[in-house]
GROMACS .gro file of C-alpha atoms in nm:
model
  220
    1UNK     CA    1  -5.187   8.880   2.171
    2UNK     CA    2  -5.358   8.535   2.081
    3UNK     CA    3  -5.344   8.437   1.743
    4UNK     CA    4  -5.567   8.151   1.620
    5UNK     CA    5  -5.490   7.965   1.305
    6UNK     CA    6  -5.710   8.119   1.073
    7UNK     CA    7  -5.888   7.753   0.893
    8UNK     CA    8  -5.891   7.722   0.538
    9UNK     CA    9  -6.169   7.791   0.328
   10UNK     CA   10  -6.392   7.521   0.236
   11UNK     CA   11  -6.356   7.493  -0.109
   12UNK     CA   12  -5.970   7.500  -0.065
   13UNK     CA   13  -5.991   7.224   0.187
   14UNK     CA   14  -6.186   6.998  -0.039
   15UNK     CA   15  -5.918   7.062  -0.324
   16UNK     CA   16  -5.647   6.945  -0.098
   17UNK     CA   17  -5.887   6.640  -0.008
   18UNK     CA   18  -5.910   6.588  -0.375
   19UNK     CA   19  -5.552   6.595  -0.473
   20UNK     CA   20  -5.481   6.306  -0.188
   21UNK     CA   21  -5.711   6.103  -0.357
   22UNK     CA   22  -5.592   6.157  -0.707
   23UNK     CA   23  -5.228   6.113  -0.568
   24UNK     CA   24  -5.348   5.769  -0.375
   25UNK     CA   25  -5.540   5.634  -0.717
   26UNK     CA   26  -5.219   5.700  -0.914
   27UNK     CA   27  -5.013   5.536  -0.670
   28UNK     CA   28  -5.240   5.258  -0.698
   29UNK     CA   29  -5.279   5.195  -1.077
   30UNK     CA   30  -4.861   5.279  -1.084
   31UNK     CA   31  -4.887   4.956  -0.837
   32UNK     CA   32  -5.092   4.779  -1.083
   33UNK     CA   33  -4.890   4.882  -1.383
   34UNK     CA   34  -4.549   4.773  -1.253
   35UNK     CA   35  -4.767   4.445  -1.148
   36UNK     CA   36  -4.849   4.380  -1.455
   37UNK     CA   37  -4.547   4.518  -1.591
   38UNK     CA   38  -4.362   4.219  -1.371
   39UNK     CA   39  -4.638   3.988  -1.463
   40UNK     CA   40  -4.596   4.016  -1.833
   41UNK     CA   41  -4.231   3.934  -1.814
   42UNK     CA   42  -4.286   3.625  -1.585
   43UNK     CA   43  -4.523   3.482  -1.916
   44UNK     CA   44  -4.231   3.604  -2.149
   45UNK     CA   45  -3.992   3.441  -1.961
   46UNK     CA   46  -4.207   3.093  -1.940
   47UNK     CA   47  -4.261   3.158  -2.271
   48UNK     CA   48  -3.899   3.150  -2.427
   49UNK     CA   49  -3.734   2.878  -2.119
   50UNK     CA   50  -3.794   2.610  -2.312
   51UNK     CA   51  -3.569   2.690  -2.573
   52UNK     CA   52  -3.265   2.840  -2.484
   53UNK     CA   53  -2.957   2.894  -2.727
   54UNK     CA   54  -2.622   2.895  -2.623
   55UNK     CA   55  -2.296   2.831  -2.840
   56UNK     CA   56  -2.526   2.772  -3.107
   57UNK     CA   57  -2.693   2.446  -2.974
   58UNK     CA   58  -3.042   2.448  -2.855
   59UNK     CA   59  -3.123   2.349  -2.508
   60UNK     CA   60  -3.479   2.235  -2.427
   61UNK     CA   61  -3.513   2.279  -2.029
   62UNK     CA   62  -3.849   2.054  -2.065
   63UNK     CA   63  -3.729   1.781  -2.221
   64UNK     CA   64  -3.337   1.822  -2.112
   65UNK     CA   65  -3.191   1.780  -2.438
   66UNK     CA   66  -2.949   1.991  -2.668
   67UNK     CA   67  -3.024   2.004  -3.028
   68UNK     CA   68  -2.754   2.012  -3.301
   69UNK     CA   69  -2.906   2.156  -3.640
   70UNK     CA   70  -2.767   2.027  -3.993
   71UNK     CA   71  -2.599   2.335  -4.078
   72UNK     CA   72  -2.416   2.346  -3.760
   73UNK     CA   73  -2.262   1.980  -3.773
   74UNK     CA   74  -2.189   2.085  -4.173
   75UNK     CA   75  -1.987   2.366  -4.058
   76UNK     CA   76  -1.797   2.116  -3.843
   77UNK     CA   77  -1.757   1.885  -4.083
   78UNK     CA   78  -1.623   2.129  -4.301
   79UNK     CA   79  -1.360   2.200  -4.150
   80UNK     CA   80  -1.228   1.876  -4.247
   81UNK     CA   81  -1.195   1.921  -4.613
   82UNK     CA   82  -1.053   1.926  -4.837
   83UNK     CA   83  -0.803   1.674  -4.743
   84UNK     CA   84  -0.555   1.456  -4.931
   85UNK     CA   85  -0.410   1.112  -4.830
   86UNK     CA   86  -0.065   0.932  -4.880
   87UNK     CA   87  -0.022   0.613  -4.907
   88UNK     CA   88   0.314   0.543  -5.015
   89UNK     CA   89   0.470   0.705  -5.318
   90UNK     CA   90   0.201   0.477  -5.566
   91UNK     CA   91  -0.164   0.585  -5.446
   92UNK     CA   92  -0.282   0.938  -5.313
   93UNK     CA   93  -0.651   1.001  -5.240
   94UNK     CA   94  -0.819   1.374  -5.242
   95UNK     CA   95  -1.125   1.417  -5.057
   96UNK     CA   96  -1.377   1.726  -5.111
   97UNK     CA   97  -1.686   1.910  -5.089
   98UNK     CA   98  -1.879   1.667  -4.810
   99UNK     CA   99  -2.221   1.671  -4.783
  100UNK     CA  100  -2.414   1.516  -4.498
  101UNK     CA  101  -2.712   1.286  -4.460
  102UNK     CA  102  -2.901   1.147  -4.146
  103UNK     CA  103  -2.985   0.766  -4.061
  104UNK     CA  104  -3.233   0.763  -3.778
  105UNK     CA  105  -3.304   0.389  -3.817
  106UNK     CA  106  -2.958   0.309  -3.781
  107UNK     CA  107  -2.883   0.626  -3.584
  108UNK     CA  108  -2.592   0.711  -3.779
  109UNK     CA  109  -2.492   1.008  -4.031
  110UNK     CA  110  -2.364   0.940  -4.370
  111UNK     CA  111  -2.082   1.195  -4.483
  112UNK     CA  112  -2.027   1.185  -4.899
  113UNK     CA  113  -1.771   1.329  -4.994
  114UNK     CA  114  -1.600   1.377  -5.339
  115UNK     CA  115  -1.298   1.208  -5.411
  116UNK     CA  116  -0.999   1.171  -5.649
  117UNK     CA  117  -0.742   0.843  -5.651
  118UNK     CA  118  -0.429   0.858  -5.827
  119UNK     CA  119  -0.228   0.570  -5.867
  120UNK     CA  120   0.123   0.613  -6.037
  121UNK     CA  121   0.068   0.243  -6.192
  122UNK     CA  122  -0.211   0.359  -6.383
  123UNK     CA  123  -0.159   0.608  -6.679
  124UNK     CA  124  -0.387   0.927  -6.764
  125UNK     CA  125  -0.591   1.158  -6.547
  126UNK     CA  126  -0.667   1.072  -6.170
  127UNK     CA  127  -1.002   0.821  -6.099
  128UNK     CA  128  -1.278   1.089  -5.999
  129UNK     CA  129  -1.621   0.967  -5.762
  130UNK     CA  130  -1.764   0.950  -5.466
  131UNK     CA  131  -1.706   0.804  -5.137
  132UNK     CA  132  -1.987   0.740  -4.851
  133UNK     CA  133  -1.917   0.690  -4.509
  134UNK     CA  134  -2.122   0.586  -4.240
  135UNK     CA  135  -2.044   0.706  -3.862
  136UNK     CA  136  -2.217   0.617  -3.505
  137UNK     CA  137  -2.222   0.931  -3.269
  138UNK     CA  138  -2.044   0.904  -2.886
  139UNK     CA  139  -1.958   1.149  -2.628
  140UNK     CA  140  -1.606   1.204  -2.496
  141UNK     CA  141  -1.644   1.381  -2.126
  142UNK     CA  142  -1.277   1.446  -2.154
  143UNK     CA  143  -1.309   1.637  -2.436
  144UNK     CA  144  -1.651   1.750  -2.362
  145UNK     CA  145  -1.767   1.696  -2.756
  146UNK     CA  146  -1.942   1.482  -2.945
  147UNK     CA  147  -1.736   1.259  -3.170
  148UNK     CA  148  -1.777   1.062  -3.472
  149UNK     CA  149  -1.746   0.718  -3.407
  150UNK     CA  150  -1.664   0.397  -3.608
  151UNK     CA  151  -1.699   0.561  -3.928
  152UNK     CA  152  -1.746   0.213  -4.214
  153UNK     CA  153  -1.720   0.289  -4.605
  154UNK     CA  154  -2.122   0.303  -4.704
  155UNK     CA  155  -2.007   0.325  -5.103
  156UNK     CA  156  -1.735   0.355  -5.330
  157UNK     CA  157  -1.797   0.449  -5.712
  158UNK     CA  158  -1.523   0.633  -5.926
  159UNK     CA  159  -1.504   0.631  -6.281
  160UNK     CA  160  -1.368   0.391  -6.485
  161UNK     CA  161  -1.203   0.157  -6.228
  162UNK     CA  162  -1.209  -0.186  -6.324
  163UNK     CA  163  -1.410  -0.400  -6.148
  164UNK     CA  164  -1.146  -0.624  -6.027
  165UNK     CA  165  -0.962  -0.357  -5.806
  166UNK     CA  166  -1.342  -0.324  -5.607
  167UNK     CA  167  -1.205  -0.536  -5.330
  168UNK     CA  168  -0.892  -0.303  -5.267
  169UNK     CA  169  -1.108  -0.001  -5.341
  170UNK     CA  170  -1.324  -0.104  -5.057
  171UNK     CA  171  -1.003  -0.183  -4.841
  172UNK     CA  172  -0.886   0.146  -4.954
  173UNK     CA  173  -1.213   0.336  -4.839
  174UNK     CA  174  -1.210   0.173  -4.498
  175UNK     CA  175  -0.847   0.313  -4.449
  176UNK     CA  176  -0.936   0.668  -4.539
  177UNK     CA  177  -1.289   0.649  -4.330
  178UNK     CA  178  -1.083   0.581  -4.037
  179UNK     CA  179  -0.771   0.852  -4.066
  180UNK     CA  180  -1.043   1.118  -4.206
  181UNK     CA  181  -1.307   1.086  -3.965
  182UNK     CA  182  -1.287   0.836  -3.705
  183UNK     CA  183  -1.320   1.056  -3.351
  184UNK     CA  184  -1.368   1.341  -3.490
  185UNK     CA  185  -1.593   1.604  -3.286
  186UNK     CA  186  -1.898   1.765  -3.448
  187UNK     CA  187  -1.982   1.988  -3.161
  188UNK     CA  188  -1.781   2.103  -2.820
  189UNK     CA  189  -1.992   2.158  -2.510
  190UNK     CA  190  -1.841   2.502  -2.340
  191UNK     CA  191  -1.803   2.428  -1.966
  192UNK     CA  192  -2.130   2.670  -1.881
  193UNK     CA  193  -2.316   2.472  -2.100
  194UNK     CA  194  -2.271   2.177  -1.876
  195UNK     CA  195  -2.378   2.369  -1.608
  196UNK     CA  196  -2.770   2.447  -1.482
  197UNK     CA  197  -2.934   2.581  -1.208
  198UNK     CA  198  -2.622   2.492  -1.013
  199UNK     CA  199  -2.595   2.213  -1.069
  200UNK     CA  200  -2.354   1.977  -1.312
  201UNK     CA  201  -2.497   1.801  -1.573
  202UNK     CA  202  -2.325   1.561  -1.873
  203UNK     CA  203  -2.470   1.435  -2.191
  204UNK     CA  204  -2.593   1.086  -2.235
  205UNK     CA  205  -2.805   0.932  -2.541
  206UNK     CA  206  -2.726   1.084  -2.883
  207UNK     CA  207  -2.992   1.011  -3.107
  208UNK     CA  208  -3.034   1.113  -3.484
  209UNK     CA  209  -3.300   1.315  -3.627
  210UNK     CA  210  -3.449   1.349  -3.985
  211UNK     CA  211  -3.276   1.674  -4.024
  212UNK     CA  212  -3.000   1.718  -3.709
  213UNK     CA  213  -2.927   1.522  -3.375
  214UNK     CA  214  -3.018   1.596  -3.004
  215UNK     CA  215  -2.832   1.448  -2.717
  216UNK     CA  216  -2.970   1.438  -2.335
  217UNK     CA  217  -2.862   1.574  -2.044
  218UNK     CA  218  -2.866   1.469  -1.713
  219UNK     CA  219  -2.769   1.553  -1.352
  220UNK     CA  220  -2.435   1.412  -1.255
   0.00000   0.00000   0.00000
């Protein structure tokens, strides 16, 4: 015996049409989804390029420069204080609590700290005030950080030091600038950071903000 393929009913034939349609619109507007989907992320990732953070500092990919924020070079500084110098058995100077201003004209940053002299010649309690001290901004590539540079005594008041010891007061400040600050880093570029797209970059032109300092970058 012959069989024949008995055909399916019309109504059941035009379901089955139906479902390949449905199943060929969904696939299509799952296509469009994950498109946009994709698309989306492109814009978010234009979006937040420019500014990328890494090890704190802020890298602009636009304008190839790294920012430094205050609080970040005041946590460096910190880390310097308190601090107490020697000189000789006569005349020891105690340095606190620095606080940190910026110089764009000049393109320096001012570090006043609080300070304390004693001298053994002179009786009573030790001097108390305030010492300001001025500092340019340079890059070591051996260290890969940005250094303090030629720090200069800005101001010197403490209390009740005659005026006739100013000069050595000055001479003084000028002595402690240099041991206290002179090369000392603010911020430390990890190697990765020096590093993008592939290719090596290296800092060049510190300059100092109202409120921080951003140094460029540029390909090796």
């Amino acid at each position: 015996m012959i069989s024949r393929r008995t055909p399916f009913p019309a109504d059941l034939s035009n379901t089955i049409d139906n479902i390949e349609a449905f199943d060929a619109v969904a696939s299509a507007a799952t296509s469009r989804r994950d498109a946009l989907r994709l698309a989306a992320a492109g814009l978010l990732g234009l979006a937040l390029a420019p500014l990328v953070r890494s090890a704190n500092a802020a890298y602009n990919i636009w304008t190839g420069e790294y920012t430094m924020t205050r609080k970040e070079i005041e946590t460096a500084i910190d880390k310097r204080f308190p601090t107490t110098l020697n000189y000789g058995q006569l005349l020891s100077v105690a340095l606190a609590h620095p606080q940190i201003g910026f110089n764009p004209q000049a393109n320096r940053i001012t570090t006043q700290v609080d300070a304390q002299v004693q001298n053994v010649l002179l009786q009573g309690q030790p001097l108390a005030g305030v010492l300001a001290i001025s500092s340019a901004l340079k890059y070591d590539p051996v260290k890969r950080a940005v250094l303090l540079d030629n720090p200069s005594v800005e101001r010197v008041d403490l209390n009740g030091m005659p005026a006739a010891y100013g000069q050595q007061l000055t001479s003084i400040g000028g002595s402690v600038a240099q041991q206290v600050l002179n090369q000392y880093p603010i911020y430390t570029f990890k190697p990765e950071q020096l590093r993008y797209g592939g290719r090596e970059v290296e800092p060049g032109a510190i300059t100092v903000l109202p409120d921080g300092i951003k140094v460029e970058v540029k390909t090796k």
